[in-house]
Short mmCIF file of C-alpha atoms in Angstrom, two decimals:
data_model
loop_
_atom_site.label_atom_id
_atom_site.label_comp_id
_atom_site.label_asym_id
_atom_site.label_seq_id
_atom_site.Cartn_x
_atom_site.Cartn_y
_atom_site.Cartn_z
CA UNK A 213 186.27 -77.18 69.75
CA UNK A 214 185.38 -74.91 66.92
CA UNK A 215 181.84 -74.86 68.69
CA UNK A 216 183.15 -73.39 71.60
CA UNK A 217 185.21 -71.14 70.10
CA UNK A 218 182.32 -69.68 68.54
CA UNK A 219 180.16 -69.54 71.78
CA UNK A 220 183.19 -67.17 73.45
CA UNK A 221 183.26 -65.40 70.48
CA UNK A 222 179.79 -64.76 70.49
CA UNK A 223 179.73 -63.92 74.13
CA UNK A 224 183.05 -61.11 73.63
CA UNK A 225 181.32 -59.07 71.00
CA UNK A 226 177.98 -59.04 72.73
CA UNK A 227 180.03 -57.41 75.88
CA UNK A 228 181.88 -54.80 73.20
CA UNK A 229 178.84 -54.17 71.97
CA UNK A 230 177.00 -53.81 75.60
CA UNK A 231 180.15 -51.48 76.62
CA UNK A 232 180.04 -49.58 73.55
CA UNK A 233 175.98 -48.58 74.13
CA UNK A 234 177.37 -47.86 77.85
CA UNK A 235 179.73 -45.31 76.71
CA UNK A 236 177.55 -43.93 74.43
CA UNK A 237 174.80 -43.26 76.46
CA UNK A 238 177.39 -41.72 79.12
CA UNK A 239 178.14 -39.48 76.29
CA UNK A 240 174.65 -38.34 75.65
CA UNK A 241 174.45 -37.95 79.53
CA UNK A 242 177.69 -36.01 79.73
CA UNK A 243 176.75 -33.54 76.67
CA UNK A 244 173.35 -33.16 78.16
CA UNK A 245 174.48 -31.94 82.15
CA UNK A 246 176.86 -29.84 79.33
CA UNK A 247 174.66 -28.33 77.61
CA UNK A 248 172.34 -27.47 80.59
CA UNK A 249 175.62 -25.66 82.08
CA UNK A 250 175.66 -23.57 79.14
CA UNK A 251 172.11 -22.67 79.27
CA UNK A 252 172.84 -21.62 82.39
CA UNK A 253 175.70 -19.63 81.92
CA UNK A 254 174.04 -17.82 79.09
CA UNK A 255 171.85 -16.55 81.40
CA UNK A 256 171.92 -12.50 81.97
CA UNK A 257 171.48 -10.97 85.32
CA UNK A 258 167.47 -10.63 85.25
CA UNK A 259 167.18 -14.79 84.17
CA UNK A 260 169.48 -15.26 87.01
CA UNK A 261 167.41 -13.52 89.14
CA UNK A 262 163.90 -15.20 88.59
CA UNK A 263 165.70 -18.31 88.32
CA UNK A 264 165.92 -20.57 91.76
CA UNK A 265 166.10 -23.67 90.85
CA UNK A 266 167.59 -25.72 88.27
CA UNK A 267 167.92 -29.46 87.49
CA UNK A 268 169.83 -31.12 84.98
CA UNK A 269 168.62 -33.82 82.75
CA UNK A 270 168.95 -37.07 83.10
CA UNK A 271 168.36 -37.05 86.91
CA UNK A 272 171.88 -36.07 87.21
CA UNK A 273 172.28 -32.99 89.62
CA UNK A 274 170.21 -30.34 91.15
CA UNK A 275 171.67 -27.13 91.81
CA UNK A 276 169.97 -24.13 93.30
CA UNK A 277 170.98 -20.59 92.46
CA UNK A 278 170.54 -17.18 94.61
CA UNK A 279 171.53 -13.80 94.17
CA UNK A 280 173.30 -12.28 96.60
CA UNK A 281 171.43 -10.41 99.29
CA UNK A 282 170.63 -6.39 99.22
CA UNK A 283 172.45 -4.19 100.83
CA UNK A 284 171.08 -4.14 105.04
CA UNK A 285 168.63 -1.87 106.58
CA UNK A 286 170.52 1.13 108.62
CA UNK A 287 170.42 1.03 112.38
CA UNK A 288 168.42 3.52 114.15
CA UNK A 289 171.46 4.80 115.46
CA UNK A 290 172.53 4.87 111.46
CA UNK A 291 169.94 6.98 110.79
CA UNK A 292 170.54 9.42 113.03
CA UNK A 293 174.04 10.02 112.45
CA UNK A 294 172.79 10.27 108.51
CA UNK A 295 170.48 13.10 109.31
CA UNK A 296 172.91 14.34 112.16
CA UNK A 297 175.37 14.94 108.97
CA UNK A 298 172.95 16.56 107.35
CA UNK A 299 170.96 18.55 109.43
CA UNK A 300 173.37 19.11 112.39
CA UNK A 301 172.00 22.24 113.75
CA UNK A 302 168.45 21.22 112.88
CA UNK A 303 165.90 20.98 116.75
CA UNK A 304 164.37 18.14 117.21
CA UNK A 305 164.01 17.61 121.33
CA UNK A 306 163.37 19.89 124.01
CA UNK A 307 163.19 18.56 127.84
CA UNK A 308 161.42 20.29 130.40
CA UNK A 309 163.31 18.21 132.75
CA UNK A 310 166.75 19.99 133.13
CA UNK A 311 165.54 22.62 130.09
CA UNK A 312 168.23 21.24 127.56
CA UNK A 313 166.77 21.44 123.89
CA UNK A 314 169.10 19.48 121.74
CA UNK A 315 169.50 19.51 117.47
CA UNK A 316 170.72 16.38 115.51
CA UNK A 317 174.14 17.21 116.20
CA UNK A 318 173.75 17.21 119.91
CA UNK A 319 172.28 13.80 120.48
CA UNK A 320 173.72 12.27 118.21
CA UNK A 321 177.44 13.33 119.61
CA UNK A 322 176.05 12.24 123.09
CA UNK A 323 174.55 8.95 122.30
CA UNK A 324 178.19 7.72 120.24
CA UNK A 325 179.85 8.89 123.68
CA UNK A 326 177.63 6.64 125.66
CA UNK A 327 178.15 3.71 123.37
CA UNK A 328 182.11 4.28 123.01
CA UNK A 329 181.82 4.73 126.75
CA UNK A 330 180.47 1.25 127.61
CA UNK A 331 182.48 -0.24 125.08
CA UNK A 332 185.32 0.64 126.35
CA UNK A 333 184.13 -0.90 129.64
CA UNK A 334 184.52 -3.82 127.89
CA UNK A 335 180.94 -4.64 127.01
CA UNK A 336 180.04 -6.51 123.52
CA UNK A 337 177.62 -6.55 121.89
CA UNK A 338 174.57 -8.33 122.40
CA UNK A 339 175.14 -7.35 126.22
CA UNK A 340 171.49 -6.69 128.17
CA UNK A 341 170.78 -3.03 129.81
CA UNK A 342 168.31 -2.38 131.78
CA UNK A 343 166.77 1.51 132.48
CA UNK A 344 164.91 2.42 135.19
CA UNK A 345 164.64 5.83 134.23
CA UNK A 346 161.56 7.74 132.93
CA UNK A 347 160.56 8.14 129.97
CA UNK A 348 160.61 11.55 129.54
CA UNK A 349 164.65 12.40 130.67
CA UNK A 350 166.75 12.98 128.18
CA UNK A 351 169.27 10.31 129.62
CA UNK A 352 166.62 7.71 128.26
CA UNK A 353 166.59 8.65 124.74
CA UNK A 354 170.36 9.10 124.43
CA UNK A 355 170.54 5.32 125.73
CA UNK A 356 167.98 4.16 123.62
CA UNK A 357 170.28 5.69 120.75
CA UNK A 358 173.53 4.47 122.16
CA UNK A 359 172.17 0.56 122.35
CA UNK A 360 171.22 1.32 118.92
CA UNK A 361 175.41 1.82 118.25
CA UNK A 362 176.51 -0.56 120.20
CA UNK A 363 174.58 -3.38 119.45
CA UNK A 364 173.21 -3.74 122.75
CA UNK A 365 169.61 -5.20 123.94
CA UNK A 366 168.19 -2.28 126.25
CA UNK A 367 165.03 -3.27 128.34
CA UNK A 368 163.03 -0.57 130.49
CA UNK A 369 161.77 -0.95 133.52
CA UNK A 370 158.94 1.79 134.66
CA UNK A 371 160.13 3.44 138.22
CA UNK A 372 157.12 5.27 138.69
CA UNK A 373 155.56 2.10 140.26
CA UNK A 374 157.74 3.57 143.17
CA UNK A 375 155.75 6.75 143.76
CA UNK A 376 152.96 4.52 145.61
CA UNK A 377 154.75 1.33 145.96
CA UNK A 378 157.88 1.26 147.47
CA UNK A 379 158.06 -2.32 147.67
CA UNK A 380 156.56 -3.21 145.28
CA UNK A 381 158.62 -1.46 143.05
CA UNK A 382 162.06 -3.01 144.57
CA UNK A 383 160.83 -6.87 144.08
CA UNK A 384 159.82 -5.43 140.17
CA UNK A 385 163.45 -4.45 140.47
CA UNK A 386 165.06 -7.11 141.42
CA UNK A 387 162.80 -9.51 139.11
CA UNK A 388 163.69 -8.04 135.92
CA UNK A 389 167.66 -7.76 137.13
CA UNK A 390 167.10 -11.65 137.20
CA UNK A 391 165.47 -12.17 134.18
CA UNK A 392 167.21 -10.00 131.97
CA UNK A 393 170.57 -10.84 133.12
CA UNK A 394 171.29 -7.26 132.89
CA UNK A 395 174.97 -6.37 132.20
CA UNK A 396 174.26 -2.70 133.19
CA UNK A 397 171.41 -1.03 135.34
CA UNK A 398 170.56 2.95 134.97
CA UNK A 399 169.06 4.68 137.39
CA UNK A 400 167.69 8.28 138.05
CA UNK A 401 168.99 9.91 141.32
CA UNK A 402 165.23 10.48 142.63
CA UNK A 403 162.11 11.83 141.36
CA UNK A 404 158.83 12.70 142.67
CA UNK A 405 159.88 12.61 146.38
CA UNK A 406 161.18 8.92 146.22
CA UNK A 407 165.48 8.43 146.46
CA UNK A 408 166.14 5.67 143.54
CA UNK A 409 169.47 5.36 144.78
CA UNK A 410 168.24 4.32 148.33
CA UNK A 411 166.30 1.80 146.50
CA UNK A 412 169.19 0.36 144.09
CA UNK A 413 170.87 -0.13 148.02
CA UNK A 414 167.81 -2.20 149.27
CA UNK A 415 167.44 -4.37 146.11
CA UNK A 416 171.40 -4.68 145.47
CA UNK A 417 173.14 -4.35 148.84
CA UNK A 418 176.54 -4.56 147.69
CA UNK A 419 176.32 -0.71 146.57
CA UNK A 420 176.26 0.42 149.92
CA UNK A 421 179.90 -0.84 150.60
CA UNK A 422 181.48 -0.92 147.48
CA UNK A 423 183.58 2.04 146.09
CA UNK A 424 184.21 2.74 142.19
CA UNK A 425 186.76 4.88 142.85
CA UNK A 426 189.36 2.14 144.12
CA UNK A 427 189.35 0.55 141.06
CA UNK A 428 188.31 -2.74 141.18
CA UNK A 429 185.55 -4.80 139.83
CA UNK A 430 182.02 -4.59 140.79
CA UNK A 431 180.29 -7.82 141.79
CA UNK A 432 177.02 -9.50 143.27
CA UNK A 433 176.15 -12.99 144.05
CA UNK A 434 172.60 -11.91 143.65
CA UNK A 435 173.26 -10.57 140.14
CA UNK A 436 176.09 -12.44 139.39
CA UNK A 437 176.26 -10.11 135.09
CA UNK A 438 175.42 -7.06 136.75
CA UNK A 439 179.04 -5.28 136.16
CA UNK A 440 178.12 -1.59 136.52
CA UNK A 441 174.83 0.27 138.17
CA UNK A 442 174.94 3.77 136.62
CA UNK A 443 173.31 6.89 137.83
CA UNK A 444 172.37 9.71 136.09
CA UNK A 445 172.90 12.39 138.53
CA UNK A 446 175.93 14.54 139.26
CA UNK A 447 177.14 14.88 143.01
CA UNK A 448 179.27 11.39 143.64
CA UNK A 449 179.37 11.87 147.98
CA UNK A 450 176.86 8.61 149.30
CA UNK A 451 176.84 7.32 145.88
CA UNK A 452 180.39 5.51 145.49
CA UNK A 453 179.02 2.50 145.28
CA UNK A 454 176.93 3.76 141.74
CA UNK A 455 179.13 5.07 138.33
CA UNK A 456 178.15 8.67 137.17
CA UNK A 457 176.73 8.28 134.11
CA UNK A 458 178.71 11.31 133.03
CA UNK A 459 181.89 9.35 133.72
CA UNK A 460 180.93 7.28 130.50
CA UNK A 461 180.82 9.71 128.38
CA UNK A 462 184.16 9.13 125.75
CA UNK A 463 184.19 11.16 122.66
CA UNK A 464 186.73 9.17 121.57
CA UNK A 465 185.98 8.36 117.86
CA UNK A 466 186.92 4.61 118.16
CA UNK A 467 183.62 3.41 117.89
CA UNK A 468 184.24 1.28 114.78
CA UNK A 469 187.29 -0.34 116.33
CA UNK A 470 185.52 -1.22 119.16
CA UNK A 471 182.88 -2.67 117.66
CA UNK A 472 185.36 -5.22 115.30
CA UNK A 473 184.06 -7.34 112.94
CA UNK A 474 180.23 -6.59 114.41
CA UNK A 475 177.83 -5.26 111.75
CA UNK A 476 174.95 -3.13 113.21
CA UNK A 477 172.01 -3.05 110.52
CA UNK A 478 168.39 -2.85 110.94
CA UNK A 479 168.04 -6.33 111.74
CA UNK A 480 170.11 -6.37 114.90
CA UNK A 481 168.46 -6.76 118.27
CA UNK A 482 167.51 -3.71 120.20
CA UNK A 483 164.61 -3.90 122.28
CA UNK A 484 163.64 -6.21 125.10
CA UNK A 485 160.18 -6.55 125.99
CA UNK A 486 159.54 -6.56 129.60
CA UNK A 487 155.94 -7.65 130.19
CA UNK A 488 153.82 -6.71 133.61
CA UNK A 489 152.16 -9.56 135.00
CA UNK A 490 149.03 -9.62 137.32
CA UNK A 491 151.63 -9.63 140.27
CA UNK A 492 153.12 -6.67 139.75
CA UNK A 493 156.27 -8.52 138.37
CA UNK A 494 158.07 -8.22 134.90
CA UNK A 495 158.55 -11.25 133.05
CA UNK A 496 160.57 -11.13 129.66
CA UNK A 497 158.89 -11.10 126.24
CA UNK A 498 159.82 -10.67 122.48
CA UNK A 499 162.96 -8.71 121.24
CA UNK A 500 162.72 -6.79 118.50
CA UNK A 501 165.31 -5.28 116.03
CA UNK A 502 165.82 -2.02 114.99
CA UNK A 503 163.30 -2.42 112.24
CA UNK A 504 160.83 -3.71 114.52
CA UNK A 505 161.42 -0.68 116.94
CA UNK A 506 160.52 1.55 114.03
CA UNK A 507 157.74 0.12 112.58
CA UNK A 508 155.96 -0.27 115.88
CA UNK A 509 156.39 3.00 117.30
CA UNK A 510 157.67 2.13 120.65
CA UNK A 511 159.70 4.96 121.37
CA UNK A 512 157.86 8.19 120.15
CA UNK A 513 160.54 10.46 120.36
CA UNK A 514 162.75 8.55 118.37
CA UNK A 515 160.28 8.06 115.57
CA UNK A 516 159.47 11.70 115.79
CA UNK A 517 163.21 12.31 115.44
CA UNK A 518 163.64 10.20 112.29
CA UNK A 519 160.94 12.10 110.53
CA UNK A 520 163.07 14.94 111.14
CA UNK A 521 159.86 16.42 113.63
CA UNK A 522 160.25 18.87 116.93
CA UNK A 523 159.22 17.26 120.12
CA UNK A 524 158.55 19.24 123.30
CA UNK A 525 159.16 16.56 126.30
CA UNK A 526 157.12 17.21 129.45
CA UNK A 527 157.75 16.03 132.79
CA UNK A 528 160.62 17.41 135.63
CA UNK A 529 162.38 15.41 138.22
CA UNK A 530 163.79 16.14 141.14
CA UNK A 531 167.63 15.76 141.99
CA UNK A 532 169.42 15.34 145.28
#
């Protein structure tokens, strides 16, 4: 009926009209999110800057924008190659122990030896080391440098517990082997009348039968990542079981290659704590970075070095 027909008529133009106010609100949306694109774009490098966040109108999208991150912190190890380049001939340490006295150029060759040395042991980054060597040989400070390099996590481990405490000292040993999973233990030969290497044999008996020299692969069930215990003396004969440290020394140059893709900045791990408990024993505590190695002063000589001062390090030792 014509009454009908008008009802349907009725009812199509109120949906043309209903889809017309659809579209043109999705316009108005549309050239809004547009517009707030533009604003954005218009933006110069200082607005982009303070800007973080951003949302659109109309509910639409929210979109925060960063800038891209400054350039990293240097190593320590970066450092010292810097001033190394600069001031190569330039003192900075002199050792009672062994009377060496080294310039930029000397410790810094020594310590990228080390690290090319290990890596080319097959060691990656982010591999533990633990020293048991004193703090005043200049073994110490060239592998505090080298971990630097490399990117590994060095943890130290005071031996002169053993001047009074013999046993003591080997169940400190063997605690912080365990807890540190230590890819690689240093050790002096001996100092003030005790024989370090004697104790290595006590805590890790496998040293006392194994033999570098015939080439194969060093293992212990005890310390199932401990790959290589290094001494730092000279004379191999009763000590096959042990790698020369000098025998890691590569001055090879490759140190780049080795490392890969690895970046080393000042924000890389570098120095596990080892804490002394009321038993005598080590337990693990915070790493910190290179930057956090600096700016607490933990190794003196290092810092000293940076600053581009002299250090005179006292203390001997006594080798077999």
């Amino acid at each position: 009926s014509s009454k009908e027909f008008m009802m349907i008529g009725h009812a199509r133009c109120g949906m043309a009209l209903s889809r017309s106010a659809s579209l043109l609100t999705s316009q108005k949306t549309i050239k809004q999110s547009f517009s707030g694109v533009r604003s954005i774009l218009s933006l110069n490098h200082l607005d982009v800057e303070k800007l973080t966040q951003r949302k659109f109108s109309q509910g639409i999208s929210t979109r925060v924008i960063s800038t891209p991150d400054a350039s990293p912190s240097p190593s320590i190890g970066q450092l010292v190659a810097s001033l190394a380049e600069k001031f190569p001939n330039m003192d900075v340490l002199r050792y009672d122990h062994k009377n060496v006295k080294w310039s930029f150029k000397h410790i810094d060759h020594y310590a990228d030896c080390v690290a090319i040395g290990l890596l080319e042991q097959g060691l990656q980054p982010g591999d533990a080391m633990l020293s048991w060597l004193p703090k005043h040989f200049c073994e110490q400070h060239v592998l505090q440098l080298a971990c630097s390099k490399a990117g590994f996590i060095l943890y130290e481990l005071d031996p002169s517990q053993a001047i009074n405490d013999k046993e003591g000292a080997k169940k400190a040993l063997k605690k912080a082997l365990e807890d540190t999973e230590a890819t690689c233990l240093f050790s002096q030969e001996a100092g003030d009348s005790v024989n370090y290497v004697q104790l290595c044999r006590e805590v890790i008996p496998e040293i006392r039968i194994f033999d570098f020299q015939k080439g194969m692969p060093f293992f212990t069930p005890r310390f199932p990542n401990l790959r290589f215990p290094i001494h730092t003396g000279f004379e191999m004969n009763g000590k096959e079981g042990m790698l020369a440290l000098k025998h890691l020394v590569v001055p090879s140059g490759e140190m780049n290659n080795l490392l890969g893709d690895v970046k080393i900045s000042g924000e890389t791990p570098l120095r596990g704590e080892l804490k002394i408990g009321s038993d005598g024993l080590p337990m693990k505590g915070a790493i910190l970075s290179n930057n956090g190695v600096i700016k607490a002063q933990i190794w003196p000589e290092i810092s000293a070095m940076i600053e581009k001062k002299y250090t005179e390090v006292e203390g001997v030792g006594v080798v077999f």
